[in-house]
Tab-separated table of C-alpha atoms and ligand atoms in Angstrom:
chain	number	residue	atom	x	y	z
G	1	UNK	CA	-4.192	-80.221	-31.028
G	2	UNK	CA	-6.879	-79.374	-33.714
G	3	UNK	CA	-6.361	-79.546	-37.353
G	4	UNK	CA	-8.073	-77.136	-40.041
G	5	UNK	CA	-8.393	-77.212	-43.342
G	6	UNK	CA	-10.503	-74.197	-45.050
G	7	UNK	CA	-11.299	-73.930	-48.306
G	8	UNK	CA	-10.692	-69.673	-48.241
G	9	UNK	CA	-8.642	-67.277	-46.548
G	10	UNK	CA	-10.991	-65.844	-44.375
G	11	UNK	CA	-11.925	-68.998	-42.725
G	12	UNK	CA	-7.885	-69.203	-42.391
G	13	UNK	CA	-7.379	-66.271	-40.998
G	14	UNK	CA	-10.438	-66.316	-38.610
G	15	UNK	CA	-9.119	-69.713	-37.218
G	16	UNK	CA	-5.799	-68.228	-36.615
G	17	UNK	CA	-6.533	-64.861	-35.356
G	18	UNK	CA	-9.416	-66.605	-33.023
G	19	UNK	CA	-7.151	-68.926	-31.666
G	20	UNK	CA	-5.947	-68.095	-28.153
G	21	UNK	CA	-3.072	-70.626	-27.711
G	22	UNK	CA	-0.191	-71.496	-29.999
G	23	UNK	CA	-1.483	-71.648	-33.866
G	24	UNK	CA	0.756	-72.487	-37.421
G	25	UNK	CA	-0.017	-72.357	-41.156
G	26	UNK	CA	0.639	-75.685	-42.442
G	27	UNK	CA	1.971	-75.707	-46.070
G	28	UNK	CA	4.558	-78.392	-46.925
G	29	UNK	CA	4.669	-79.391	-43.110
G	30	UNK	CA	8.908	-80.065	-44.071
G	31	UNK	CA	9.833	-77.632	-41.289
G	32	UNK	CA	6.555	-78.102	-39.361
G	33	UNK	CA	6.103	-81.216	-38.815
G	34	UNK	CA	10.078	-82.384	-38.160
G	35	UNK	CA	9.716	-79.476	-35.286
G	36	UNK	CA	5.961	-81.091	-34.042
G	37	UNK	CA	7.728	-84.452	-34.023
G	38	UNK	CA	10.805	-83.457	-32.450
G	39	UNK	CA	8.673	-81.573	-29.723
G	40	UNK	CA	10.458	-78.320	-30.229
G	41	UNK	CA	6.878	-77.129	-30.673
G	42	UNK	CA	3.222	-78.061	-29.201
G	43	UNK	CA	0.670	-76.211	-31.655
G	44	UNK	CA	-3.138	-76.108	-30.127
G	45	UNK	CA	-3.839	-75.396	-33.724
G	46	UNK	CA	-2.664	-76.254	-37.376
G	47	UNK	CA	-4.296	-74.819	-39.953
G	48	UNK	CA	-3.652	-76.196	-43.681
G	49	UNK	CA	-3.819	-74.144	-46.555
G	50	UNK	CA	-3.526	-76.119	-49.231
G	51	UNK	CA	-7.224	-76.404	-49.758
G	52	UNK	CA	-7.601	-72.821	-50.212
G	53	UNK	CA	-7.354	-72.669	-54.330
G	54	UNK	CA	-5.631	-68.897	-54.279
G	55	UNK	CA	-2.793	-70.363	-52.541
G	56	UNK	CA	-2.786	-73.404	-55.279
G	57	UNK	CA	-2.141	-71.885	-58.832
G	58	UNK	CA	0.843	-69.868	-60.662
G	59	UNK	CA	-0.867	-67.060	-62.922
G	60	UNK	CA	0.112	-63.968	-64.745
G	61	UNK	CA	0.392	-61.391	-62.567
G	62	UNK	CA	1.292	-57.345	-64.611
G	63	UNK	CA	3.846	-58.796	-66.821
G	64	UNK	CA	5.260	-61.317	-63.990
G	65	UNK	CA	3.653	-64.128	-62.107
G	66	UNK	CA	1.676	-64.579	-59.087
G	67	UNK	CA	2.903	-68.012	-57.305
G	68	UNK	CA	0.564	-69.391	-54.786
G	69	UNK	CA	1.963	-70.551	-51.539
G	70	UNK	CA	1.301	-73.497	-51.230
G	71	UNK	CA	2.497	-74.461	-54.708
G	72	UNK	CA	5.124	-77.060	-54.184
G	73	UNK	CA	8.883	-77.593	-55.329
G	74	UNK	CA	8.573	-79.626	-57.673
G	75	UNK	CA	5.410	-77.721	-58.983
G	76	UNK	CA	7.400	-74.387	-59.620
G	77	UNK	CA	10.307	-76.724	-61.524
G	78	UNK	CA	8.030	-77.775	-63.758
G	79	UNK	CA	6.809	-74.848	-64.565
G	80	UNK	CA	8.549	-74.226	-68.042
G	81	UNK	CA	7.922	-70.064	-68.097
G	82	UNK	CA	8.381	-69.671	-64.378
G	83	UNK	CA	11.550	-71.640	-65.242
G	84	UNK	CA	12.845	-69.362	-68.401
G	85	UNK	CA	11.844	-65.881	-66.613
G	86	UNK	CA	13.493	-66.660	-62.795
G	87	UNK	CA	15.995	-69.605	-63.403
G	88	UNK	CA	17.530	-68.620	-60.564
G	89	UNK	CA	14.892	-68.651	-58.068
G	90	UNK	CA	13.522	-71.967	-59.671
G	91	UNK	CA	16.674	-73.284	-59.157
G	92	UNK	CA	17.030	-72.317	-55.580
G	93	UNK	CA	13.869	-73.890	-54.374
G	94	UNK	CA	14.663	-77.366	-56.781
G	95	UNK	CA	17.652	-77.012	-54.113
G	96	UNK	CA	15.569	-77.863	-50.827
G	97	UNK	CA	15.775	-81.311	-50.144
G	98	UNK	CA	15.433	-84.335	-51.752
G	99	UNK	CA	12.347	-85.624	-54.361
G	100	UNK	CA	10.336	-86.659	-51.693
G	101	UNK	CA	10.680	-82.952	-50.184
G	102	UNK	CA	10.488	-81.238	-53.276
G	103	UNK	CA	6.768	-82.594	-53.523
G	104	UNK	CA	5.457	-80.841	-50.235
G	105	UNK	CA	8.005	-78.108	-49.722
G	106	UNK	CA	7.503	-74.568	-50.515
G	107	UNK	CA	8.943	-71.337	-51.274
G	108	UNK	CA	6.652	-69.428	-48.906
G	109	UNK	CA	7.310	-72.468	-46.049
G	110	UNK	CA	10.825	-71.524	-46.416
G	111	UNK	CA	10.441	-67.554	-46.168
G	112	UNK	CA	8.074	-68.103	-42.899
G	113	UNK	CA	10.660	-70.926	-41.436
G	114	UNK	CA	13.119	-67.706	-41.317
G	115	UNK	CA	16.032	-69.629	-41.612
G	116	UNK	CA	19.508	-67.659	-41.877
G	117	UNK	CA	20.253	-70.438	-44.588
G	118	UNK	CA	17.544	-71.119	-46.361
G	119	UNK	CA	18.018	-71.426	-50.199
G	120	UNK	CA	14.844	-69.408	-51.766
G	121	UNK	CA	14.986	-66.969	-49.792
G	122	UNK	CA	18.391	-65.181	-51.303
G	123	UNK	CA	17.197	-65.858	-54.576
G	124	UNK	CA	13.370	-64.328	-54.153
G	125	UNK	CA	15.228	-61.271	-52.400
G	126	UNK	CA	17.645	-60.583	-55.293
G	127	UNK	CA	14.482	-60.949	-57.571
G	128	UNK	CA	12.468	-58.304	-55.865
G	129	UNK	CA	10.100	-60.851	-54.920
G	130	UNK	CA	6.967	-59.502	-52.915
G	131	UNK	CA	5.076	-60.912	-50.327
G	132	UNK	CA	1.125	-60.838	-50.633
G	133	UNK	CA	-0.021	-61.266	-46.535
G	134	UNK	CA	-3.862	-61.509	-46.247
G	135	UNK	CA	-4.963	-61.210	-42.397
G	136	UNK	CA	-7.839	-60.029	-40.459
G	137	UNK	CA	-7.069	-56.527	-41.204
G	138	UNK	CA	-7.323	-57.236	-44.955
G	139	UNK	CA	-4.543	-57.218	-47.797
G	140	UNK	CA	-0.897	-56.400	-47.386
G	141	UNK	CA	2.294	-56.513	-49.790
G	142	UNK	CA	5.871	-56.471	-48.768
G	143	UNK	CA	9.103	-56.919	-49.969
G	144	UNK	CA	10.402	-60.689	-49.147
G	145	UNK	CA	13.075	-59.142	-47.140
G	146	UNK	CA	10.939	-57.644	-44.403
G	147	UNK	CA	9.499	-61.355	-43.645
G	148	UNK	CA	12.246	-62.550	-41.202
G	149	UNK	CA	12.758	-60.585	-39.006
G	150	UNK	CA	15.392	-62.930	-36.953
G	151	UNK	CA	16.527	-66.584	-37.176
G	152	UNK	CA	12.735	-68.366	-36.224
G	153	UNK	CA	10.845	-64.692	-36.387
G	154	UNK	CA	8.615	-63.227	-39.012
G	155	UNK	CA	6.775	-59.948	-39.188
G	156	UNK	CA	3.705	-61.511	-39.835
G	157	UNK	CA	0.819	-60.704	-37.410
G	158	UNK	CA	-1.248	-62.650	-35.677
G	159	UNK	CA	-3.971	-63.878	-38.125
G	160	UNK	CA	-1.643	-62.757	-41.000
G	161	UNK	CA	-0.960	-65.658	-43.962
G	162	UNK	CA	0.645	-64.971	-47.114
G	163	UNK	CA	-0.966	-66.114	-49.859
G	164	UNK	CA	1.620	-65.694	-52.795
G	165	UNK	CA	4.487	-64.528	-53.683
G	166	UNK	CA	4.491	-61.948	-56.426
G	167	UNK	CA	7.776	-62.535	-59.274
G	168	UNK	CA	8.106	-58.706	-61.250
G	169	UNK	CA	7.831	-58.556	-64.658
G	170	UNK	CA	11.357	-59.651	-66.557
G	171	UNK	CA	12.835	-56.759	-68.675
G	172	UNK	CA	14.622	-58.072	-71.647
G	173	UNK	CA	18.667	-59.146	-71.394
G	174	UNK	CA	17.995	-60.258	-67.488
G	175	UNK	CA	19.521	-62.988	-65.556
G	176	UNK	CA	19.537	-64.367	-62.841
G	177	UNK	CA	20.564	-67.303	-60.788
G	178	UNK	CA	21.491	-68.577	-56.618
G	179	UNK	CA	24.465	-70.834	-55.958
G	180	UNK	CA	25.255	-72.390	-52.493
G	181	UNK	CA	28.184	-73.911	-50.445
G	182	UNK	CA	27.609	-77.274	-48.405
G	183	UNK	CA	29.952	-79.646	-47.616
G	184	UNK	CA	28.083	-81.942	-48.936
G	185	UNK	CA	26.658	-82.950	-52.418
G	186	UNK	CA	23.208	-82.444	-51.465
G	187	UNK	CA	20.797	-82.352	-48.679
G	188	UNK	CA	22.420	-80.095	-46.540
G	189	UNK	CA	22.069	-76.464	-44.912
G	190	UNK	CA	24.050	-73.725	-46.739
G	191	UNK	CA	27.027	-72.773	-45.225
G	192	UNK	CA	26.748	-69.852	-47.477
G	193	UNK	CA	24.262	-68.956	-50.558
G	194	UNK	CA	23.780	-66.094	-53.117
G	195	UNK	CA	21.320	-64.798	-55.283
G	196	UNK	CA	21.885	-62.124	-57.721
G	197	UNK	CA	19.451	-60.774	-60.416
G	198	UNK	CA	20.626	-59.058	-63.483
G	199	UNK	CA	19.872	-56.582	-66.116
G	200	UNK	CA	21.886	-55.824	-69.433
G	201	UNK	CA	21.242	-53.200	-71.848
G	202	UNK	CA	21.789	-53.393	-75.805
G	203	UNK	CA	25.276	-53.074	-74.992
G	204	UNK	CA	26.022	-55.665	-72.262
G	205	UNK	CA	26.346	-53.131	-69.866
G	206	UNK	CA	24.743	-53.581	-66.646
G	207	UNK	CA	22.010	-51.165	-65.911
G	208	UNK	CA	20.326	-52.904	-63.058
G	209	UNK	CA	21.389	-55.737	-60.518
G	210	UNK	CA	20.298	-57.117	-56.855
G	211	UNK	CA	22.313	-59.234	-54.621
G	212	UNK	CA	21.473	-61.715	-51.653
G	213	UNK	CA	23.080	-63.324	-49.528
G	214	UNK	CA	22.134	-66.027	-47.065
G	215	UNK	CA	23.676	-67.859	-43.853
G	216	UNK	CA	26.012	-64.948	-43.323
G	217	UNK	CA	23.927	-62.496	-40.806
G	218	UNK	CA	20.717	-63.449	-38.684
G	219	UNK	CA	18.863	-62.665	-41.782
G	220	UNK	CA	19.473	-63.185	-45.460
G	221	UNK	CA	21.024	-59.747	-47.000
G	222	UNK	CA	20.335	-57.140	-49.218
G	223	UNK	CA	23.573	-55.893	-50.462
G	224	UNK	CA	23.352	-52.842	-52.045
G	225	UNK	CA	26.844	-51.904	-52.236
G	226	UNK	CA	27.920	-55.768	-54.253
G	227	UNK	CA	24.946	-54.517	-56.617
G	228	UNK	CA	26.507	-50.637	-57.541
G	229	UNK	CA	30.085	-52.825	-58.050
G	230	UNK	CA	28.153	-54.404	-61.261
G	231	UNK	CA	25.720	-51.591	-62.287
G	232	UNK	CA	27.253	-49.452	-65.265
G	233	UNK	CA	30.103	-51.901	-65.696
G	234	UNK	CA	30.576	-55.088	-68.384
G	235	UNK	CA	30.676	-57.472	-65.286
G	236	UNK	CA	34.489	-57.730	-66.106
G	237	UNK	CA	37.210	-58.964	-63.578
G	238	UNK	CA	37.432	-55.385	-62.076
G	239	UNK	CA	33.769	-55.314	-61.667
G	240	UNK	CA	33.468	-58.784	-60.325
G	241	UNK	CA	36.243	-58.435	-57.772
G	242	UNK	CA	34.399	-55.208	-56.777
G	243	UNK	CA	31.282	-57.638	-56.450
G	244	UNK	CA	33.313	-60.138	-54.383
G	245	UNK	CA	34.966	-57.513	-51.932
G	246	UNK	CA	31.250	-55.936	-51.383
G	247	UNK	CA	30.207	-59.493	-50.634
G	248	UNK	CA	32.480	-60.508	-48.578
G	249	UNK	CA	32.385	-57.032	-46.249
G	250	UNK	CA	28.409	-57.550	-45.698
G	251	UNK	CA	28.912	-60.659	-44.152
G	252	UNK	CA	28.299	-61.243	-40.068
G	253	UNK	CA	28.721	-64.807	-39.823
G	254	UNK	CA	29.007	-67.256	-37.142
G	255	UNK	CA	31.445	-70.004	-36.524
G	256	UNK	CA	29.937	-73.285	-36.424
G	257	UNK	CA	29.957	-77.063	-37.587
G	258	UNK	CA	29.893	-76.443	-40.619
G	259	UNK	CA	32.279	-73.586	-41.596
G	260	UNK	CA	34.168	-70.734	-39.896
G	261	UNK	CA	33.513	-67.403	-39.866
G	262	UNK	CA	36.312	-66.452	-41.822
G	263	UNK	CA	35.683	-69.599	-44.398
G	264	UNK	CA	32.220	-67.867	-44.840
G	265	UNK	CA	33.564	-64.336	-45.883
G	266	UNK	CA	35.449	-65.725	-48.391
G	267	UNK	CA	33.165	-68.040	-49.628
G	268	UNK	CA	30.290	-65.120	-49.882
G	269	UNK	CA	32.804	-63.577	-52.428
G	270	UNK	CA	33.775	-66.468	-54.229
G	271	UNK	CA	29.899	-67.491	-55.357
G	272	UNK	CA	28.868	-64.535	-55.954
G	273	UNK	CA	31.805	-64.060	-58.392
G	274	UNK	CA	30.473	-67.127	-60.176
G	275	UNK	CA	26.915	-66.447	-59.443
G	276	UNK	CA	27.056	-63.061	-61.648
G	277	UNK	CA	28.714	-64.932	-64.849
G	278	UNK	CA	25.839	-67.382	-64.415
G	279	UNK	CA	23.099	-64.753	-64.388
G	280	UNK	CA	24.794	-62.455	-67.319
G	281	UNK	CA	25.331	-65.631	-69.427
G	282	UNK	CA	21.442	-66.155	-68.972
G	283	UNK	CA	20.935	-62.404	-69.279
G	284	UNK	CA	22.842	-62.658	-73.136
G	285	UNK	CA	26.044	-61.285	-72.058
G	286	UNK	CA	28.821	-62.332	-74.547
X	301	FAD	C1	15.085	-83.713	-45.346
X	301	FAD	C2	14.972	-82.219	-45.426
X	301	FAD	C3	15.841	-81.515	-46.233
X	301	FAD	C4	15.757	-80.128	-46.320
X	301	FAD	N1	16.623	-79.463	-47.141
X	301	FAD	C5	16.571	-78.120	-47.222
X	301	FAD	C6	17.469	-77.419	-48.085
X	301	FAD	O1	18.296	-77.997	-48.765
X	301	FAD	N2	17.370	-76.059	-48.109
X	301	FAD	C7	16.456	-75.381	-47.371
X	301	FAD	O2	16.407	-74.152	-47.455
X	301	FAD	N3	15.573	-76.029	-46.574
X	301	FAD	C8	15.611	-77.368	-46.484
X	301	FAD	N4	14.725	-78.040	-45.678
X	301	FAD	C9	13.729	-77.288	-44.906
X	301	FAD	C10	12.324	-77.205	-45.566
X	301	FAD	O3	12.111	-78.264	-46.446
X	301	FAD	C11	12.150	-75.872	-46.328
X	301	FAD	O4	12.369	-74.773	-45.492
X	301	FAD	C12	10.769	-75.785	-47.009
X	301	FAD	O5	10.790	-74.823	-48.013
X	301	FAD	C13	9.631	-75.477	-46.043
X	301	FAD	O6	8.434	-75.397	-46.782
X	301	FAD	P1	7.083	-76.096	-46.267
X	301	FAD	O7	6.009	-75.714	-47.199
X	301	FAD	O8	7.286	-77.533	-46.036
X	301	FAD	O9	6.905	-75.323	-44.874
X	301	FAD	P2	6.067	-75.752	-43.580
X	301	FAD	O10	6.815	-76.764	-42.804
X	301	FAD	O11	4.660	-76.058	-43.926
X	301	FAD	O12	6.106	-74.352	-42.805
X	301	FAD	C14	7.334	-73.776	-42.380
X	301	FAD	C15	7.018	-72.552	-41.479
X	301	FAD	O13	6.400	-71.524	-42.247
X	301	FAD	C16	5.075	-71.244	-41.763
X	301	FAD	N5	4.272	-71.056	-42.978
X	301	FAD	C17	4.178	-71.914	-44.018
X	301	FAD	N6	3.418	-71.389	-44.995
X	301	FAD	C18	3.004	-70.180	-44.547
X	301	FAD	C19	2.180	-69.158	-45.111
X	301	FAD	N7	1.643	-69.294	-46.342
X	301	FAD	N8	1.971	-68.047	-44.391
X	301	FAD	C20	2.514	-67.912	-43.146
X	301	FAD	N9	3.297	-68.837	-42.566
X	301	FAD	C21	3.544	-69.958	-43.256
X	301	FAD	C22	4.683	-72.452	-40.937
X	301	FAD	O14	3.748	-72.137	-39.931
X	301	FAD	C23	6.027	-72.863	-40.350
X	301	FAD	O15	6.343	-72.082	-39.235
X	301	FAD	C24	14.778	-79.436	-45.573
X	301	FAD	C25	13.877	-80.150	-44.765
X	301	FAD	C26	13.964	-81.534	-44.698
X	301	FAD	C27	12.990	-82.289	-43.827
């Protein structure tokens, strides 16, 4: 097995495009390297990017922020206007793990992982989060929600890395925020998770809202139909038991270990009930 570590995307993309047997991006390494160790994978090729400085900083990006990808956990959390524009999706990656974890992981390790229940990914979805991919070919964007594909699968080509993820601009009176189910305190895999992103007007009427959910369905969701129960409404109890029903009817879970299919559905409706008072409390809502 070789081990790379450029300093700039091209090299990283070269090495990986070049590379005729089976090659990774190494960010974190807290999915990679538990899956080299177990032997659930043999890579011929590892390439690290966390040399490469564009994958390293958080900037300013038109009115939002550009987060590199292999800016950590623990970075993002302590990043106090990440933090006030996208609570939500700084508190869903201050989810993964423990401390140890939070000072390797990233949010961009756990999009390309493509797990069903991974925590950032609900919350970058419901924040319109894009994808910047940089591959042979040259620059790409995409929504966060076209990265998995399937539970393990990405549509990233061969060669292709993303570089950062790209956070929209904020308008005023927005919230959001991503709440989970595990059965246990902490360090667990979501049984279910949701991430919903908010905007008031001068009113406290919703005029805009996204909602995710994750470990329901192969891939986290896009619900469209939870978000039009909140949009023109004051996120009252009719509106949020519209919210809940929409949730709950997305959902294609599995049974396993950890909860039941049914125990799922209701869950889905249940946080995201509690999810949207979060996010309109942080939007201003009275
Ligand atoms: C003890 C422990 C607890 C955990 N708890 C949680 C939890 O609570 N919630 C949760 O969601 N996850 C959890 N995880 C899983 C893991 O920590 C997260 O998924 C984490 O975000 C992965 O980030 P990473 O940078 O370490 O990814 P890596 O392991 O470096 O990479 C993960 C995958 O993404 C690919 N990849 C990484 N970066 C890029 C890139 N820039 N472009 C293209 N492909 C890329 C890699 O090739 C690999 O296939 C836990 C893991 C451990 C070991």
């Amino acid at each position: 097995m070789r081990y790379e570590r450029p300093s700039t995307m091209k090299e990283a993309t070269n090495l990986l495009a070049k590379e005729k047997g089976a090659a990774y991006v190494l960010a974190g390494g807290t999915d990679l390297l538990v899956r080299l160790r177990t032997g659930f994978i043999e890579p011929d090729l590892v390439v690290d990017i966390k040399k490469i400085a564009a994958t390293r900083t958080i900037q300013p990006s038109a009115g939002g922020f550009k987060i590199g990808a292999s800016v950590s956990g623990a970075e993002l959390g302590e990043n106090a206007k990440v933090k006030k524009a996208w609570p939500g999706v700084v508190e869903a990656v201050n989810l993964i793990g423990s401390k140890q974890v939070q000072g390797r992981c990233t949010m961009v390790g756990n999009l390309c992982n493509a797990s069903p229940a991974a925590d950032a990914v609900p919350a970058l979805v419901a924040a319109a989060a894009k994808a910047v991919i940089v591959g042979p070919k040259g620059k790409r964007t995409i929504p966060v929600e076209q990265v998995p594909t399937a539970p393990g699968r990405t549509s990233l080509k061969k060669g292709e890395i993303i570089e950062s993820i790209v956070l929209p601009k904020r308008p005023p009176r927005s919230g959001d925020a991503y709440l989970r189910f595990i059965p246990r305190t902490e360090m667990d895999i979501a049984v279910v998770g949701v991430g919903i992103s908010i905007t008031l007007d001068a009113k406290g009427v919703c005029k805009a809202a996204r909602v995710s959910l994750g470990a329901v369905a192969p891939t986290v969701l896009l619900v469209p139909e939870a978000a039009k129960a909140l949009i023109g409404t004051k996120m009252d109890k009719a509106a949020l038991d519209k919210l809940a029903a929409a949730c709950s009817a997305a959902c294609r879970p599995i049974d396993d270990k950890r909860g039941t299919r049914d125990f799922r559905i209701k869950v889905a409706g249940v946080l995201a009930r509690r999810a949207a008072q979060i996010a309109r409390k942080r939007a201003g809502g009275k």
